[in-house]
């Protein structure tokens, strides 16, 4: 059987470089990135913002400030994700100006999450506490780094796809190497690392599946994206084994690129698989911040001492 549990986001998102002082004196809510350039009450306020992920020249970007000012701009040629864009906001009352909402082609973009350094520190305290309490004979760890350059998308688009009751914008890439892969949902093994604990053999494996998608003004299913996942697999028993071995309960902690899980208790019988969903990093197009090299580190402890 295959069991799935989503990996928790490790917040390596847009920096909070917008003006960050709240008027009421309380801690400010996360804001979209932006930096002030100059201010002239007769001409307005010039601000540099980061072009959001998934945007392309010609897209409509709408901004709302903390003083309820609204501005809509068409992204000019060369405005690609990560680049700076200069926008001029109308003159406003005195005080710090920040962008509190940002919409791309009418769809609101998520805000940055709280301070990633603080979240990482709290997470490490929790994971290290459990790891250090377990004796050497009752734990192990494995890691590998997988180069993803051969799977680099040759093109990408932001398309709207159904998600439950909603229609959400997602970035899809075309990965030519997957064009001959089966579309039956079967996974292709891309890499991995074996390990053993408690006399039992396991494997941490990186797997991929081809996902067809329809480009704008293109044939249905004409492009193929690559969805990846990480699995922990207990190796099956040898053929002809006299008796079935029982399930083994273990604790798992995974770090994959800039995403992590908490400690998760699972029980695996021979041949069973536990699958991680890498959330917003599960499509190869969204791994661009990792420079197409995915580092994976798994820590494992026995749930009960042997």
Coordinates of C-alpha atoms in Angstrom, one line a residue:
X1 CA 0.0 0.0 0.0
X2 CA 1.0 3.6 -0.5
X3 CA 0.4 6.2 2.2
X4 CA 0.6 10.0 1.7
X5 CA 1.2 12.9 4.1
X6 CA 1.9 16.4 2.9
X7 CA 5.4 17.9 3.7
X8 CA 5.1 21.2 5.6
X9 CA 6.3 24.3 3.7
X10 CA 9.7 25.6 4.8
X11 CA 9.1 29.3 4.2
X12 CA 11.8 30.4 1.7
X13 CA 9.5 32.9 0.0
X14 CA 9.6 36.6 -1.0
X15 CA 11.6 38.8 1.3
X16 CA 9.7 41.3 3.5
X17 CA 11.5 44.4 2.0
X18 CA 8.4 46.5 1.9
X19 CA 8.1 49.3 4.5
X20 CA 7.3 47.3 7.6
X21 CA 6.1 49.7 10.3
X22 CA 2.5 49.4 11.3
X23 CA 0.6 52.5 12.3
X24 CA -0.9 50.9 15.4
X25 CA 2.4 49.7 16.7
X26 CA 1.6 46.0 16.6
X27 CA 3.6 43.5 14.6
X28 CA 2.9 44.0 10.9
X29 CA 1.1 41.4 8.8
X30 CA 3.2 39.8 5.9
X31 CA 3.3 42.1 2.9
X32 CA 4.3 41.7 -0.7
X33 CA 7.9 42.7 -1.5
X34 CA 8.6 46.2 -2.5
X35 CA 11.1 49.0 -1.9
X36 CA 10.6 52.8 -1.9
X37 CA 12.7 54.8 -4.4
X38 CA 11.5 58.5 -4.1
X39 CA 8.5 60.5 -3.0
X40 CA 7.1 63.7 -4.5
X41 CA 3.7 64.7 -3.3
X42 CA 3.0 66.2 -6.7
X43 CA 4.0 63.2 -8.7
X44 CA 3.3 60.3 -6.4
X45 CA 5.4 57.5 -4.9
X46 CA 7.8 55.4 -7.0
X47 CA 8.2 51.8 -5.7
X48 CA 10.2 48.9 -7.0
X49 CA 8.4 45.5 -6.7
X50 CA 9.4 42.0 -7.6
X51 CA 7.6 40.5 -10.6
X52 CA 5.7 37.6 -9.1
X53 CA 6.3 34.0 -10.0
X54 CA 4.2 32.9 -13.0
X55 CA 3.9 36.4 -14.5
X56 CA 4.8 37.2 -18.1
X57 CA 4.9 40.3 -20.2
X58 CA 1.4 41.5 -21.1
X59 CA -0.1 40.2 -17.9
X60 CA -2.2 42.6 -15.7
X61 CA -0.8 43.2 -12.3
X62 CA -3.1 44.9 -9.7
X63 CA -1.8 46.4 -6.4
X64 CA -3.6 47.5 -3.3
X65 CA -1.7 49.5 -0.6
X66 CA -2.2 49.7 3.1
X67 CA -3.9 53.1 2.5
X68 CA -6.4 51.5 0.1
X69 CA -4.8 52.9 -3.0
X70 CA -5.3 50.8 -6.2
X71 CA -3.0 50.6 -9.2
X72 CA -3.1 48.3 -12.2
X73 CA -0.2 48.0 -14.6
X74 CA 0.5 45.9 -17.7
X75 CA 3.8 44.1 -17.4
X76 CA 6.2 45.4 -20.1
X77 CA 8.5 43.3 -22.3
X78 CA 11.3 41.8 -20.2
X79 CA 9.2 41.7 -17.0
X80 CA 10.0 38.1 -15.9
X81 CA 9.6 36.6 -12.4
X82 CA 12.2 37.8 -9.9
X83 CA 13.0 41.0 -11.8
X84 CA 12.3 44.5 -10.4
X85 CA 9.5 46.6 -11.8
X86 CA 9.1 50.3 -11.1
X87 CA 5.6 51.5 -10.4
X88 CA 4.3 54.9 -9.5
X89 CA 1.6 55.1 -6.8
X90 CA -0.7 58.1 -6.5
X91 CA 0.2 60.7 -3.8
X92 CA -1.0 59.6 -0.4
X93 CA -1.2 60.8 3.2
X94 CA 2.0 60.7 5.2
X95 CA 3.1 57.4 6.7
X96 CA 4.7 54.2 5.7
X97 CA 3.4 52.7 2.4
X98 CA 3.3 49.0 1.7
X99 CA 1.5 46.6 -0.7
X100 CA -1.0 44.4 1.1
X101 CA -2.7 42.8 -1.9
X102 CA -1.4 41.8 -5.3
X103 CA -3.5 40.2 -8.1
X104 CA -2.3 38.7 -11.4
X105 CA -4.9 38.8 -14.1
X106 CA -7.6 39.2 -11.5
X107 CA -6.4 36.3 -9.3
X108 CA -5.1 37.2 -5.9
X109 CA -1.6 36.1 -5.1
X110 CA -0.7 34.6 -1.6
X111 CA 1.1 36.8 0.9
X112 CA 4.6 35.9 2.2
X113 CA 4.6 33.8 5.3
X114 CA 6.1 34.8 8.7
X115 CA 9.8 35.1 9.2
X116 CA 11.4 31.9 7.8
X117 CA 14.4 32.2 10.2
X118 CA 12.2 32.0 13.2
X119 CA 10.2 29.1 11.8
X120 CA 13.3 27.2 11.0
X121 CA 14.8 27.8 14.5
X122 CA 11.6 26.5 16.2
X123 CA 11.5 23.5 13.8
X124 CA 15.1 22.5 14.5
X125 CA 14.6 22.7 18.2
X126 CA 11.7 20.2 17.9
X127 CA 13.5 17.8 15.5
X128 CA 16.9 17.9 17.2
X129 CA 15.2 17.2 20.6
X130 CA 13.8 13.9 19.4
X131 CA 16.9 12.9 17.5
X132 CA 19.3 13.5 20.4
X133 CA 17.2 11.5 22.8
X134 CA 17.5 8.3 20.7
X135 CA 20.5 6.0 21.1
X136 CA 22.9 5.4 18.1
X137 CA 21.7 1.8 17.6
X138 CA 18.1 3.0 17.3
X139 CA 18.5 5.6 14.6
X140 CA 20.0 6.2 11.2
X141 CA 20.0 8.9 8.5
X142 CA 20.6 9.0 4.7
X143 CA 20.9 11.7 2.2
X144 CA 21.5 12.3 -1.5
X145 CA 21.6 15.2 -4.0
X146 CA 19.9 14.7 -7.3
X147 CA 20.7 16.9 -10.3
X148 CA 17.6 17.8 -12.1
X149 CA 19.1 19.6 -15.1
X150 CA 18.1 16.9 -17.6
X151 CA 14.5 17.6 -16.6
X152 CA 14.6 21.4 -17.1
X153 CA 11.4 22.6 -18.8
X154 CA 11.9 24.1 -22.2
X155 CA 8.8 26.4 -21.8
X156 CA 6.3 27.3 -19.1
X157 CA 2.9 29.0 -18.8
X158 CA 0.5 30.1 -16.1
X159 CA -2.8 28.3 -16.8
X160 CA -6.0 28.1 -14.8
X161 CA -7.0 24.6 -13.6
X162 CA -9.8 23.3 -11.4
X163 CA -9.0 22.6 -7.7
X164 CA -12.2 21.3 -6.0
X165 CA -14.8 24.1 -6.4
X166 CA -12.1 26.7 -7.4
X167 CA -10.3 27.6 -10.5
X168 CA -6.7 28.4 -9.6
X169 CA -3.7 29.7 -11.6
X170 CA -0.8 27.3 -11.7
X171 CA 2.5 27.3 -13.5
X172 CA 3.0 24.4 -15.9
X173 CA 6.2 23.6 -17.7
X174 CA 6.9 21.4 -20.7
X175 CA 9.5 18.7 -20.0
X176 CA 10.5 16.9 -23.2
X177 CA 12.1 14.0 -21.5
X178 CA 8.7 12.9 -20.3
X179 CA 7.1 12.8 -23.7
X180 CA 7.5 9.0 -24.0
X181 CA 6.5 8.2 -20.4
X182 CA 3.3 6.3 -19.7
X183 CA 0.3 8.3 -18.6
X184 CA -1.2 5.6 -16.4
X185 CA 0.0 7.2 -13.2
X186 CA 2.9 4.8 -12.8
X187 CA 6.0 6.3 -11.2
X188 CA 9.4 6.3 -12.8
X189 CA 12.4 6.0 -10.4
X190 CA 14.8 8.9 -10.7
X191 CA 17.2 8.2 -7.8
X192 CA 17.5 7.2 -4.2
X193 CA 19.5 5.8 -1.4
X194 CA 19.2 2.5 0.6
X195 CA 19.4 2.3 4.4
X196 CA 18.8 -0.2 7.1
X197 CA 17.4 0.0 10.7
X198 CA 16.5 -2.6 13.2
X199 CA 17.6 -5.4 10.9
X200 CA 15.2 -4.2 8.2
X201 CA 16.2 -2.8 4.8
X202 CA 14.5 0.3 3.4
X203 CA 15.0 2.7 0.4
X204 CA 14.5 6.5 0.2
X205 CA 13.5 7.0 -3.5
X206 CA 12.8 10.0 -5.7
X207 CA 10.1 9.2 -8.3
X208 CA 8.5 11.1 -11.1
X209 CA 5.2 11.0 -13.1
X210 CA 4.4 12.7 -16.4
X211 CA 1.4 15.0 -16.2
X212 CA -0.3 16.2 -19.4
X213 CA -1.6 19.8 -19.6
X214 CA -3.2 22.0 -22.2
X215 CA -1.3 25.2 -23.2
X216 CA -3.1 28.4 -24.2
X217 CA -4.3 28.1 -27.8
X218 CA -2.9 24.6 -28.0
X219 CA -4.1 21.1 -28.4
X220 CA -5.5 19.4 -25.3
X221 CA -2.8 17.5 -23.3
X222 CA -0.1 18.7 -25.8
X223 CA 2.4 19.4 -23.1
X224 CA 3.9 17.3 -20.3
X225 CA 4.9 18.5 -16.9
X226 CA 6.9 16.4 -14.4
X227 CA 5.5 15.7 -10.9
X228 CA 8.0 14.4 -8.4
X229 CA 7.6 12.8 -5.0
X230 CA 9.7 11.1 -2.4
X231 CA 8.9 7.7 -0.9
X232 CA 10.2 5.6 1.9
X233 CA 9.9 2.0 0.8
X234 CA 10.4 -1.1 3.0
X235 CA 12.0 -3.7 0.8
X236 CA 9.8 -6.8 0.1
X237 CA 10.7 -10.2 1.5
X238 CA 12.7 -12.6 -0.5
X239 CA 10.7 -15.0 -2.6
X240 CA 10.0 -18.3 -0.8
X241 CA 10.3 -16.8 2.7
X242 CA 8.9 -19.2 5.3
X243 CA 6.9 -16.7 7.3
X244 CA 5.7 -13.1 6.8
X245 CA 7.7 -10.5 8.8
X246 CA 5.7 -8.1 11.0
X247 CA 5.3 -4.4 10.3
X248 CA 7.9 -2.1 11.9
X249 CA 7.0 1.2 13.5
X250 CA 9.4 4.0 12.8
X251 CA 9.6 7.8 13.1
X252 CA 10.6 9.8 9.9
X253 CA 11.8 13.3 9.4
X254 CA 12.4 14.6 5.9
X255 CA 14.1 17.7 4.5
X256 CA 13.9 18.1 0.7
X257 CA 15.4 21.2 -0.8
X258 CA 13.6 24.1 1.0
X259 CA 10.7 22.0 2.3
X260 CA 10.5 19.8 5.4
X261 CA 8.2 17.5 7.3
X262 CA 7.7 17.1 11.0
X263 CA 8.4 13.8 12.8
X264 CA 5.9 11.3 11.5
X265 CA 5.2 7.9 12.9
X266 CA 4.5 5.2 10.3
X267 CA 4.3 1.4 10.4
X268 CA 5.6 -0.4 7.3
X269 CA 5.2 -4.1 6.4
X270 CA 7.4 -5.7 3.8
X271 CA 6.8 -4.1 0.4
X272 CA 4.8 -1.1 1.8
X273 CA 5.5 2.5 0.8
X274 CA 5.1 5.8 2.5
X275 CA 4.8 8.7 0.1
X276 CA 5.6 12.4 0.7
X277 CA 3.7 15.1 -1.2
X278 CA 6.2 18.0 -1.7
X279 CA 3.3 20.5 -1.9
X280 CA 4.2 23.5 -4.1
X281 CA 7.6 21.9 -5.0
X282 CA 6.1 18.8 -6.4
X283 CA 6.3 20.1 -10.0
X284 CA 9.7 20.4 -11.6
X285 CA 8.9 24.0 -12.9
X286 CA 8.6 25.2 -9.3
X287 CA 12.1 23.9 -8.4
X288 CA 13.9 26.8 -10.1
X289 CA 14.9 28.4 -6.8
X290 CA 16.9 25.2 -6.0
X291 CA 19.0 25.6 -9.2
X292 CA 17.8 22.2 -10.4
X293 CA 19.7 20.3 -7.7
X294 CA 17.5 18.7 -5.1
X295 CA 19.2 17.8 -1.8
X296 CA 17.3 15.3 0.3
X297 CA 18.0 14.3 3.9
X298 CA 16.0 11.7 5.9
X299 CA 16.3 10.9 9.6
X300 CA 14.8 7.7 10.9
X301 CA 14.4 6.4 14.5
X302 CA 12.7 3.2 15.8
X303 CA 9.3 3.9 17.4
X304 CA 10.1 1.4 20.2
X305 CA 13.6 0.4 21.3
X306 CA 14.7 -3.0 20.1

